[in-house]
Tab-separated table of C-alpha atoms in Angstrom:
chain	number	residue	atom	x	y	z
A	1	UNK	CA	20.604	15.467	23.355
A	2	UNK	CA	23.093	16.958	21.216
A	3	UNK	CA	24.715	14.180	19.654
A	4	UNK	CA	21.261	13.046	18.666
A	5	UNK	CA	21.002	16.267	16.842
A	6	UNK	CA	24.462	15.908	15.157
A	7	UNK	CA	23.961	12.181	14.532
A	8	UNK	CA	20.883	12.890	12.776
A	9	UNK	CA	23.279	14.448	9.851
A	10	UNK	CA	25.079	11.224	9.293
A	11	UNK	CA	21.981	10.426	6.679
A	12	UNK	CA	19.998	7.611	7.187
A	13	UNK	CA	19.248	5.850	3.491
A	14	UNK	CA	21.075	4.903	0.025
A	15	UNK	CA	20.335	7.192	-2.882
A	16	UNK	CA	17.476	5.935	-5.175
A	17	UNK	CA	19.058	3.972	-8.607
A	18	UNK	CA	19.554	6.544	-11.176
A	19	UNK	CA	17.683	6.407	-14.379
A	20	UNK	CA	18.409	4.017	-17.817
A	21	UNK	CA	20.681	5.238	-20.300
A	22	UNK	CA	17.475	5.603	-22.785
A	23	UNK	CA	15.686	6.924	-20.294
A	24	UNK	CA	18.337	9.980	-19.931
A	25	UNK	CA	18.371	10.363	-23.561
A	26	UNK	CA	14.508	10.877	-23.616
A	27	UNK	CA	14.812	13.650	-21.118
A	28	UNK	CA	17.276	14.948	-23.274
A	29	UNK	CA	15.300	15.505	-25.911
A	30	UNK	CA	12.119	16.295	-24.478
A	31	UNK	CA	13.963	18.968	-22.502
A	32	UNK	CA	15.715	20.613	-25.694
A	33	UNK	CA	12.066	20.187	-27.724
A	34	UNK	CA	10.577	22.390	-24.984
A	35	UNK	CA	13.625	24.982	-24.293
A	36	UNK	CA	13.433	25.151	-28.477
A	37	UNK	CA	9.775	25.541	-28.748
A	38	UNK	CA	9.726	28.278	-26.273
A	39	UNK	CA	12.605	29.961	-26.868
A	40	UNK	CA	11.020	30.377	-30.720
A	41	UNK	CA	7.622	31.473	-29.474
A	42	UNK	CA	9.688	33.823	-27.432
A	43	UNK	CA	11.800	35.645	-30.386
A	44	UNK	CA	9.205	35.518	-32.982
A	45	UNK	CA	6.152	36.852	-31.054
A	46	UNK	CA	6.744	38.183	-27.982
A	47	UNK	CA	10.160	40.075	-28.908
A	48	UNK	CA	9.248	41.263	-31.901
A	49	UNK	CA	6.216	42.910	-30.381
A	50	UNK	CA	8.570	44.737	-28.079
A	51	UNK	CA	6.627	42.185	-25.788
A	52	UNK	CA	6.508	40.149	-22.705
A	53	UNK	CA	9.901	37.534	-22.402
A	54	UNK	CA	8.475	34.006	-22.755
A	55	UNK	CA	11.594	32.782	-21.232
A	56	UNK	CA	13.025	32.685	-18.032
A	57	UNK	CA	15.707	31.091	-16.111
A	58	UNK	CA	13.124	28.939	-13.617
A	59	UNK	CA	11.785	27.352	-16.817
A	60	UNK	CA	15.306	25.576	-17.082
A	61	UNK	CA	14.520	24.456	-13.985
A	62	UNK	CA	11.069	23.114	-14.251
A	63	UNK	CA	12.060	21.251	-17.353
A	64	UNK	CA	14.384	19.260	-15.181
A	65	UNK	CA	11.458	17.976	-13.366
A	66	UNK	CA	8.947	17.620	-16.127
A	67	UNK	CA	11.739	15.902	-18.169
A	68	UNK	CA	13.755	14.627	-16.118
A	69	UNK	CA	11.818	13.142	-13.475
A	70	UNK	CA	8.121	13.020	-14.657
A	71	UNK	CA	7.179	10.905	-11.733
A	72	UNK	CA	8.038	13.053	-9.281
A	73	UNK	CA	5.001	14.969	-7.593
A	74	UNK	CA	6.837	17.816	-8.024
A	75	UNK	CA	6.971	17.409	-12.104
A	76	UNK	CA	2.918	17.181	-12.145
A	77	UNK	CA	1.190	20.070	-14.339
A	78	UNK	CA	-0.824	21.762	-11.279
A	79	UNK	CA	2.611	21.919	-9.677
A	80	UNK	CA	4.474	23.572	-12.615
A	81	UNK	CA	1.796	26.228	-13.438
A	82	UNK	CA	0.164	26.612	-9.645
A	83	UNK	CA	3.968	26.877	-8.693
A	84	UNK	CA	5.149	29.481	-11.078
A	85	UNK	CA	1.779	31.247	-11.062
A	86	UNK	CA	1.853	31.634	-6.863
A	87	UNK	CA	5.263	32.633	-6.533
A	88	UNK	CA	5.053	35.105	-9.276
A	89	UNK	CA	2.603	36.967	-7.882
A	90	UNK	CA	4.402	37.001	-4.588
A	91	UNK	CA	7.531	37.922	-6.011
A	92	UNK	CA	5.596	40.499	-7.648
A	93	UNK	CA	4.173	41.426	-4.634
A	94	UNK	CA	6.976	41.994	-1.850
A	95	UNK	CA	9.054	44.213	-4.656
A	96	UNK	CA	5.554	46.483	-4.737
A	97	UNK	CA	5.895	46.369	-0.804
A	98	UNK	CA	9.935	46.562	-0.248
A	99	UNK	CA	10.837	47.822	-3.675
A	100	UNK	CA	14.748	47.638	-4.612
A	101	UNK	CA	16.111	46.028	-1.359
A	102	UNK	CA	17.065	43.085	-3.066
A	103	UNK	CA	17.921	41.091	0.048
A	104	UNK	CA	14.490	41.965	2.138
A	105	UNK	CA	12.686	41.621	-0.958
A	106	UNK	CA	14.080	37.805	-2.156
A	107	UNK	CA	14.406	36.626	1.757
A	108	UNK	CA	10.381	37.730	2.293
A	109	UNK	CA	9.814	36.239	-1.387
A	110	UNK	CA	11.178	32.616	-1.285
A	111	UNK	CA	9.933	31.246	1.863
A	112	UNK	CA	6.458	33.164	1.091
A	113	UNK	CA	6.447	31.113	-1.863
A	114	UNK	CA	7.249	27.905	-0.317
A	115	UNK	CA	4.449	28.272	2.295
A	116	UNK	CA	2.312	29.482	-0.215
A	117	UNK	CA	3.153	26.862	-2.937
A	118	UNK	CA	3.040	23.815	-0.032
A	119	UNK	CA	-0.470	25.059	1.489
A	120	UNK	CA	-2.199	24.883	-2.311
A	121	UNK	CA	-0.302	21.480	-3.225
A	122	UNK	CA	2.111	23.052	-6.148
A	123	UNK	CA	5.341	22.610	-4.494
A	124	UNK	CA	7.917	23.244	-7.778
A	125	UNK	CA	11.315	24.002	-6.834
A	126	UNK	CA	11.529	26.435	-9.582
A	127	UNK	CA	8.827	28.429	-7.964
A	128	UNK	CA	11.389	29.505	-5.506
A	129	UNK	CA	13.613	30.940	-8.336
A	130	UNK	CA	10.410	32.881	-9.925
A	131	UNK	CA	9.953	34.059	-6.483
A	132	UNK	CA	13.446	35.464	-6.027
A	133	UNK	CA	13.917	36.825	-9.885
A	134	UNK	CA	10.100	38.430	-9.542
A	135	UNK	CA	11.171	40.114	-6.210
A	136	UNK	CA	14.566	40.790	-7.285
A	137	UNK	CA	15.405	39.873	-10.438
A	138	UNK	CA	16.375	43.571	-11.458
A	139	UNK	CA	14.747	46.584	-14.106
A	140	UNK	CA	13.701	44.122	-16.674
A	141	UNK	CA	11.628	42.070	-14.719
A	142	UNK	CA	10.033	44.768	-12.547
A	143	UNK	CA	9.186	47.062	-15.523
A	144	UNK	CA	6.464	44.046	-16.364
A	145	UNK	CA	4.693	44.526	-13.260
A	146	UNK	CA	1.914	41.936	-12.841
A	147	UNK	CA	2.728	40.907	-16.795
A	148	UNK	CA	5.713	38.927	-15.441
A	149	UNK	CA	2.705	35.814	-13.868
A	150	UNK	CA	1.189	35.912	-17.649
A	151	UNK	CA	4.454	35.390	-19.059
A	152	UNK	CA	6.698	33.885	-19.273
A	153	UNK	CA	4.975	31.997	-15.839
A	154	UNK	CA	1.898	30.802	-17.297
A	155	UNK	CA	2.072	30.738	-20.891
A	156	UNK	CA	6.294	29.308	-20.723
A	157	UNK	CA	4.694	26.575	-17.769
A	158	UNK	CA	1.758	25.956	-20.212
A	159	UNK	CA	3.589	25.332	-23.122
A	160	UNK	CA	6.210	23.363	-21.649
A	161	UNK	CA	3.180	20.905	-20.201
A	162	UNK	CA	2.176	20.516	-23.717
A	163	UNK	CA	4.735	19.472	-25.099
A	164	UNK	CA	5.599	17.225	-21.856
A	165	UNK	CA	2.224	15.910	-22.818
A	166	UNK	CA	3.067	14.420	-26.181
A	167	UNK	CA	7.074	13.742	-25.374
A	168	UNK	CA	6.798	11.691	-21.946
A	169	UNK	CA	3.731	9.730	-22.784
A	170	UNK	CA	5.820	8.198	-26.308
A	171	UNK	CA	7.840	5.496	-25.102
A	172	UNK	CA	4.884	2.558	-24.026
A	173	UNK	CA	6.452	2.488	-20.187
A	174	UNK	CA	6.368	5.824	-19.190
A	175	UNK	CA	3.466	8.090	-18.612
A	176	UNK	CA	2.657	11.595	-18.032
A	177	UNK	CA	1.250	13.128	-15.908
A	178	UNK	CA	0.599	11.416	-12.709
A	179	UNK	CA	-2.299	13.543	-11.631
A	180	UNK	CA	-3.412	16.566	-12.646
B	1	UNK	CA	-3.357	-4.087	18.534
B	2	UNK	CA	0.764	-3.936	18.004
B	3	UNK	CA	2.238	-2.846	14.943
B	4	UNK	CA	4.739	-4.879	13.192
B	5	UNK	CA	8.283	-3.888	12.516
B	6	UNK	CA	9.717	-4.333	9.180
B	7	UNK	CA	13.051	-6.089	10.099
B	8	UNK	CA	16.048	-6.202	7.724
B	9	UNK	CA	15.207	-9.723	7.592
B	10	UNK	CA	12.068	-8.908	5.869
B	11	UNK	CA	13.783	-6.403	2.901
B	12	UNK	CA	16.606	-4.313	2.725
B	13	UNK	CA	17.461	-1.218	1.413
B	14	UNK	CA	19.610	-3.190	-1.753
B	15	UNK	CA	15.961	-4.768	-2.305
B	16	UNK	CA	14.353	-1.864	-2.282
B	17	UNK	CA	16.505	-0.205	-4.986
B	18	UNK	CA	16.600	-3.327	-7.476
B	19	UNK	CA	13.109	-2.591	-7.500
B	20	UNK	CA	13.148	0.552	-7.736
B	21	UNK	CA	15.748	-0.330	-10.767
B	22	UNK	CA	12.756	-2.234	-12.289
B	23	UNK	CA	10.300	1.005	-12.367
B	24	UNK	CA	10.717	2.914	-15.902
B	25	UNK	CA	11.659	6.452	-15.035
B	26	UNK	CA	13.676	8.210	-11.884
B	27	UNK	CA	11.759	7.515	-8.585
B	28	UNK	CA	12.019	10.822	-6.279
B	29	UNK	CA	11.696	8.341	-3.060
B	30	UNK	CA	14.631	7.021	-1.014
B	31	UNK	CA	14.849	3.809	-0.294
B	32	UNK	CA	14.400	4.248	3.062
B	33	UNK	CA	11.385	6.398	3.436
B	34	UNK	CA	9.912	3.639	1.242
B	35	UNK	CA	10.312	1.519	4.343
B	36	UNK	CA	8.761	3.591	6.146
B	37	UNK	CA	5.895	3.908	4.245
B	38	UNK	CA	6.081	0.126	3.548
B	39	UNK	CA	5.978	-0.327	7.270
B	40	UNK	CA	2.485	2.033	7.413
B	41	UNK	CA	0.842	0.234	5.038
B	42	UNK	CA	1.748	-3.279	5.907
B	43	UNK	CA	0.002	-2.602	9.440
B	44	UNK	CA	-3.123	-0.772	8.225
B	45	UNK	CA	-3.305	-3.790	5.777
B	46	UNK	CA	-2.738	-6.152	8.601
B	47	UNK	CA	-5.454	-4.250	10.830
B	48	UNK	CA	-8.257	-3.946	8.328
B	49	UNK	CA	-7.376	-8.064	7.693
B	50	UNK	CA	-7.273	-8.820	11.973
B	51	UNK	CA	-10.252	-5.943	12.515
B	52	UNK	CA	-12.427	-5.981	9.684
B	53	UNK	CA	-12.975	-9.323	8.334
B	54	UNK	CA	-15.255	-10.885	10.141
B	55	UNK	CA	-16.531	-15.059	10.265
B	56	UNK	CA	-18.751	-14.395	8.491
B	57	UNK	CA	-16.594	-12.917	5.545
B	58	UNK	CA	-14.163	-16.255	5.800
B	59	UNK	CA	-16.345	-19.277	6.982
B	60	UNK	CA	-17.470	-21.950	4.760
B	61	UNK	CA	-21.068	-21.912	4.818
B	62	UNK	CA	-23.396	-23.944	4.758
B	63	UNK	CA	-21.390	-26.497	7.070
B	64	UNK	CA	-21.561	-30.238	6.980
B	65	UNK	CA	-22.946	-31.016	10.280
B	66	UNK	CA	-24.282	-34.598	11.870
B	67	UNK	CA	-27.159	-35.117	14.127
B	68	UNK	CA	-26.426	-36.449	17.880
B	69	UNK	CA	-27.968	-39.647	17.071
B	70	UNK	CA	-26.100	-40.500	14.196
B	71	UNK	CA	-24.003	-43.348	14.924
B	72	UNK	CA	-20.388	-43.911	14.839
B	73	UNK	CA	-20.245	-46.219	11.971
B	74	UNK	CA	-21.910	-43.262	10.113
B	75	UNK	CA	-19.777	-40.549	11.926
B	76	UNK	CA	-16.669	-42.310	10.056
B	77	UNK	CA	-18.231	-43.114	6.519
B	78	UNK	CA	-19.259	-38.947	6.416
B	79	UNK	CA	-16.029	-38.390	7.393
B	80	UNK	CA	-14.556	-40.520	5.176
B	81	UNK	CA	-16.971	-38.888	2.267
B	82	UNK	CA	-16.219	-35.294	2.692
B	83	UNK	CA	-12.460	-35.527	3.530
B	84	UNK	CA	-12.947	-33.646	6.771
B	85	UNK	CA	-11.330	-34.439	10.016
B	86	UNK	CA	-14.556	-32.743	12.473
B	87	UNK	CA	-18.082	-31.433	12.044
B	88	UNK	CA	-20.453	-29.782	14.435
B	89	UNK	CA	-23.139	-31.979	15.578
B	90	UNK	CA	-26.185	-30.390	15.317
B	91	UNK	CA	-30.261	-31.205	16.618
B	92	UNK	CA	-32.721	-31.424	14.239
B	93	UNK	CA	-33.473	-27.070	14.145
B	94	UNK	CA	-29.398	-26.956	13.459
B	95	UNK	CA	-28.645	-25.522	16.892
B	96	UNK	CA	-24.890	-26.632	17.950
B	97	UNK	CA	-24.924	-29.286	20.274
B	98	UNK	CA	-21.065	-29.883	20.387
B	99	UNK	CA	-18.430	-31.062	17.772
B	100	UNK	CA	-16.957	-34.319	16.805
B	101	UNK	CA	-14.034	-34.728	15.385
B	102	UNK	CA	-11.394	-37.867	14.184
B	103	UNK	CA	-9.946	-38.039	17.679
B	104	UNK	CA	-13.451	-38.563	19.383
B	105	UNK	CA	-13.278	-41.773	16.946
B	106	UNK	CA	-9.948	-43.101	18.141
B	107	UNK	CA	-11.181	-43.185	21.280
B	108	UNK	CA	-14.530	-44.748	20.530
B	109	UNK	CA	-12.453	-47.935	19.164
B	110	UNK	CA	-9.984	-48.039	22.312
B	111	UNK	CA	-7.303	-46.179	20.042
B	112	UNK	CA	-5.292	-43.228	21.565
B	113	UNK	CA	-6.887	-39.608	20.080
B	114	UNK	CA	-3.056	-38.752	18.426
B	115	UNK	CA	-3.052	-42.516	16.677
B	116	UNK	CA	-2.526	-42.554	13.378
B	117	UNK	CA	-3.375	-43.962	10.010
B	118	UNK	CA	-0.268	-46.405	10.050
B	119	UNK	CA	-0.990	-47.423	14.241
B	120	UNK	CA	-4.501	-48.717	12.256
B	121	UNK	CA	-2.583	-50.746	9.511
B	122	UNK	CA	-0.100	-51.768	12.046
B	123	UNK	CA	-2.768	-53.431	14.489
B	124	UNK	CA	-4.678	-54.720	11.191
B	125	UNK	CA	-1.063	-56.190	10.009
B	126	UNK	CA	-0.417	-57.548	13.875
B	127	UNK	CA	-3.922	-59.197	13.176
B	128	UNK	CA	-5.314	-57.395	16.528
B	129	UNK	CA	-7.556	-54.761	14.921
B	130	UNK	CA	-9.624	-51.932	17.003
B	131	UNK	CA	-12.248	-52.946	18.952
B	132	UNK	CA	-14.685	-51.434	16.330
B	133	UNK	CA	-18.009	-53.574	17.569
B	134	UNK	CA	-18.678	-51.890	20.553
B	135	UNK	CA	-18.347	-48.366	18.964
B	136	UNK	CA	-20.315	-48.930	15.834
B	137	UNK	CA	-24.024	-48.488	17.019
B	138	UNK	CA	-22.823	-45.387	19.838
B	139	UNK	CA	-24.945	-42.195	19.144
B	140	UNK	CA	-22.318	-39.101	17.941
B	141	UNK	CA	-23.551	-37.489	21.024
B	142	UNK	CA	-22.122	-39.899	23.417
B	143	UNK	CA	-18.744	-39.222	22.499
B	144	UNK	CA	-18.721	-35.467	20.978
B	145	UNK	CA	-17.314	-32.553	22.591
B	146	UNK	CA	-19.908	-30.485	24.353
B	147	UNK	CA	-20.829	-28.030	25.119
B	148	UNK	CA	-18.372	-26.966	22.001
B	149	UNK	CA	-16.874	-23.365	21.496
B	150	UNK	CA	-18.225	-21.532	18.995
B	151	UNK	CA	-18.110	-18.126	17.618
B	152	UNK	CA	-20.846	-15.274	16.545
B	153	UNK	CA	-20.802	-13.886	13.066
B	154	UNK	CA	-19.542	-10.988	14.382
B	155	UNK	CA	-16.255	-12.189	15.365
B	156	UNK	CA	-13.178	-10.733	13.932
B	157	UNK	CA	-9.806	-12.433	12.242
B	158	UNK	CA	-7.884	-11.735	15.559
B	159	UNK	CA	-10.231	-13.169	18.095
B	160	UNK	CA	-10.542	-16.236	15.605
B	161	UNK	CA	-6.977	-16.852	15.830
B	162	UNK	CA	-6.257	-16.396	19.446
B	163	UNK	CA	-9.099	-18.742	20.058
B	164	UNK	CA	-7.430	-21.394	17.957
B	165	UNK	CA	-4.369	-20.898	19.352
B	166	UNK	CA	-5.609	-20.051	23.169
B	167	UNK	CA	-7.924	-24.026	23.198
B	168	UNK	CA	-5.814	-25.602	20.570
B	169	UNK	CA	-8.535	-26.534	18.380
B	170	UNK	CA	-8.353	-27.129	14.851
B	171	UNK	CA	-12.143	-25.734	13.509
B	172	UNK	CA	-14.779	-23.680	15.442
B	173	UNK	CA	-18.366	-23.302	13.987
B	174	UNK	CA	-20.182	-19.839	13.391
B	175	UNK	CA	-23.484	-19.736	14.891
B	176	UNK	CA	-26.150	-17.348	14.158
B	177	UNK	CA	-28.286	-15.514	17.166
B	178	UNK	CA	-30.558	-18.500	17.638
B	179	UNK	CA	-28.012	-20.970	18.650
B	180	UNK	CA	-27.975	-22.551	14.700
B	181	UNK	CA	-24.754	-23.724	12.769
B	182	UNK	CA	-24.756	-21.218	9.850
B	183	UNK	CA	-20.723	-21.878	9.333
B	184	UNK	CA	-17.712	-23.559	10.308
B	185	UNK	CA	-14.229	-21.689	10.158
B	186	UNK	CA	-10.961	-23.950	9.512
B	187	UNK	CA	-7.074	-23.190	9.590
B	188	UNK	CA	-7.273	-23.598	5.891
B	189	UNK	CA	-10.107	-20.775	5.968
B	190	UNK	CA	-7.927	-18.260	8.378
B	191	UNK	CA	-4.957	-18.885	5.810
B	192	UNK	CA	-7.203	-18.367	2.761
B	193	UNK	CA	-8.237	-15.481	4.068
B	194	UNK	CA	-4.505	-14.319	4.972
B	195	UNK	CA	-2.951	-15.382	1.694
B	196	UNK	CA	-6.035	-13.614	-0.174
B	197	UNK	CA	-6.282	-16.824	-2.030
């Protein structure tokens, strides 16, 4: 019936409690450690060799999830890296089919990468985003080619789990990661 | 086997989140998909417990049995002893003859089964005490329930229980292919068992 199908968008649940005020302030500061540590790797080795970016906008969006909800199955370390690493090389792969039609190529791209990233177990959000800016991010992502899953997608997602590693395993309560 | 439904009796969705509260760390679960899971569990918990377990896994073996000649006099004083209210009665190879209980005594000394300790001291206060001299020297057999259910090793949680409820009967022995008493299963044994205690 209709109204089943309408009624259905009433929701059904509360919202889970949000996090302790310490708890916010650790994801805080695990979050800028990361976006810091990266973003120096980034200008003093990769720029400066005329390089490969380090950075990318997705990686703002993993470290919401690494730092900011580290329990989450979708915060694990296969999830960040097998996530960024699949859609990448999708992303890469529908521009080299569909080239500069941006809305074929980031349509094809970001539900590719969802299938993709659900059938291997690495569901990240931010694997949609590296999908869409690999597929149609513009000239200064395409020009890496292939390059782009290196970096910034496995090297900024490796990095970032590193330092995850140290930062969300600190306070005696928490723990990181939940799996591997 | 029917599932059980988690009514809002049981939790609520305010329990769930004080909980929830309780866990370090944002949980990326709502409240009431935990419910649902809870729900899952809580049956294949409850199956594997009603399924699984079998006597054999919650009986208290060996059992305390008495022979069919035993007398009554001696049916009481074991009873008395071991602080249990019935025991299997048992030949001389162990194979179940039938099962005696408190109630099989009452009736032996002209007392109704459902008397109680205080009708005793009553009628010993009245001065007209049970008519214990013509009961003394009976054989257990005489006055036992036979032939007495019993139930294989095999038997699972759930058939245990609707047996208990189905002949209102307080303690069932285990017997083993050749007819022998290898256990006896209580009520306290089915709530151990359910309690995990």
């Amino acid at each position: 019936m209709t109204s089943d199908f309408f009624q259905k968008m009433k929701g059904v649940s509360k919202a889970p409690p949000a996090p302790r005020g310490s708890e916010i302030l650790l994801a805080f500061a695990g979050s800028c450690t990361a976006m810091v540590i990266i973003g120096l790797f980034h200008n003093f080795f990769f720029r400066s060799t005329g390089g490969l970016p380090l950075i990318m906008a997705p990686l703002g969006a993993s470290a919401v999830l690494v730092f900011g909800a580290m329990r989450s199955p979708l915060a694990q370390p296969r999830n960040v890296i097998g996530g960024h690493v699949i859609s990448a090389l999708i992303g890469v792969t529908v521009y080299q089919i569909v080239g500069d039609s941006q809305l074929l190529a980031f349509s094809l791209a970001v539900p590719s990468a969802i299938a993709a990233m659900h059938r291997t177990g690495t569901l990240h959000p931010p694997g949609g985003a590296t999908a869409f800016v690999t597929a149609a991010g513009g000239a200064s992502v395409h020009q890496w080619g292939y390059w782009y899953v290196l970096s910034p997608c496995l090297l900024g997602g490796g990095i970032m789990i590193l330092i995850a590693l140290v930062v969300n395993n600190l306070p005696k309560e928490q723990r990181y990661p939940q799996f591997w | 086997m029917d599932s059980i439904k988690i009514e809002e009796t049981v939790f609520s969705e305010d329990d769930v989140i004080k909980a929830m509260r309780d866990l370090p760390g944002y949980i990326d679960l709502t409240p009431h998909d935990f419910k649902l899971l809870y729900e899952k569990v809580y049956n294949l918990a409850r199956r594997r417990l009603l399924e699984e377990k079998k006597a054999r896994d919650i009986m208290t073996s060996p059992a305390v049995t008495i022979t069919g000649s035993a007398t009554v006099q001696e049916l009481a004083a074991l009873l008395d002893k071991t602080g249990i209210s019935g025991l299997p009665v048992a030949d001389t190879d162990g194979k179940l003859l039938g099962v005696v209980s408190e109630k099989d005594v009452l009736r032996a000394i002209g007392e109704e089964p459902t008397a109680g300790l205080m009708r005793l001291a009553s009628r010993s206060f009245e001065e007209r005490p049970p008519d214990c001299a013509c009961a003394r020297h009976r054989p257990v057999e005489e006055i036992m329930t036979a032939p007495a259910f019993s139930v294989s090793e095999e038997a699972t949680m759930a058939e245990i229980v609707r047996l208990f409820q189905a002949k209102a009967i307080n303690r069932v022995p285990v017997v083993g292919m050749d007819g022998a008493v290898v256990g006896i299963i209580t009520r306290s044994n089915v709530i151990s068992a359910v309690c995990g205690i």
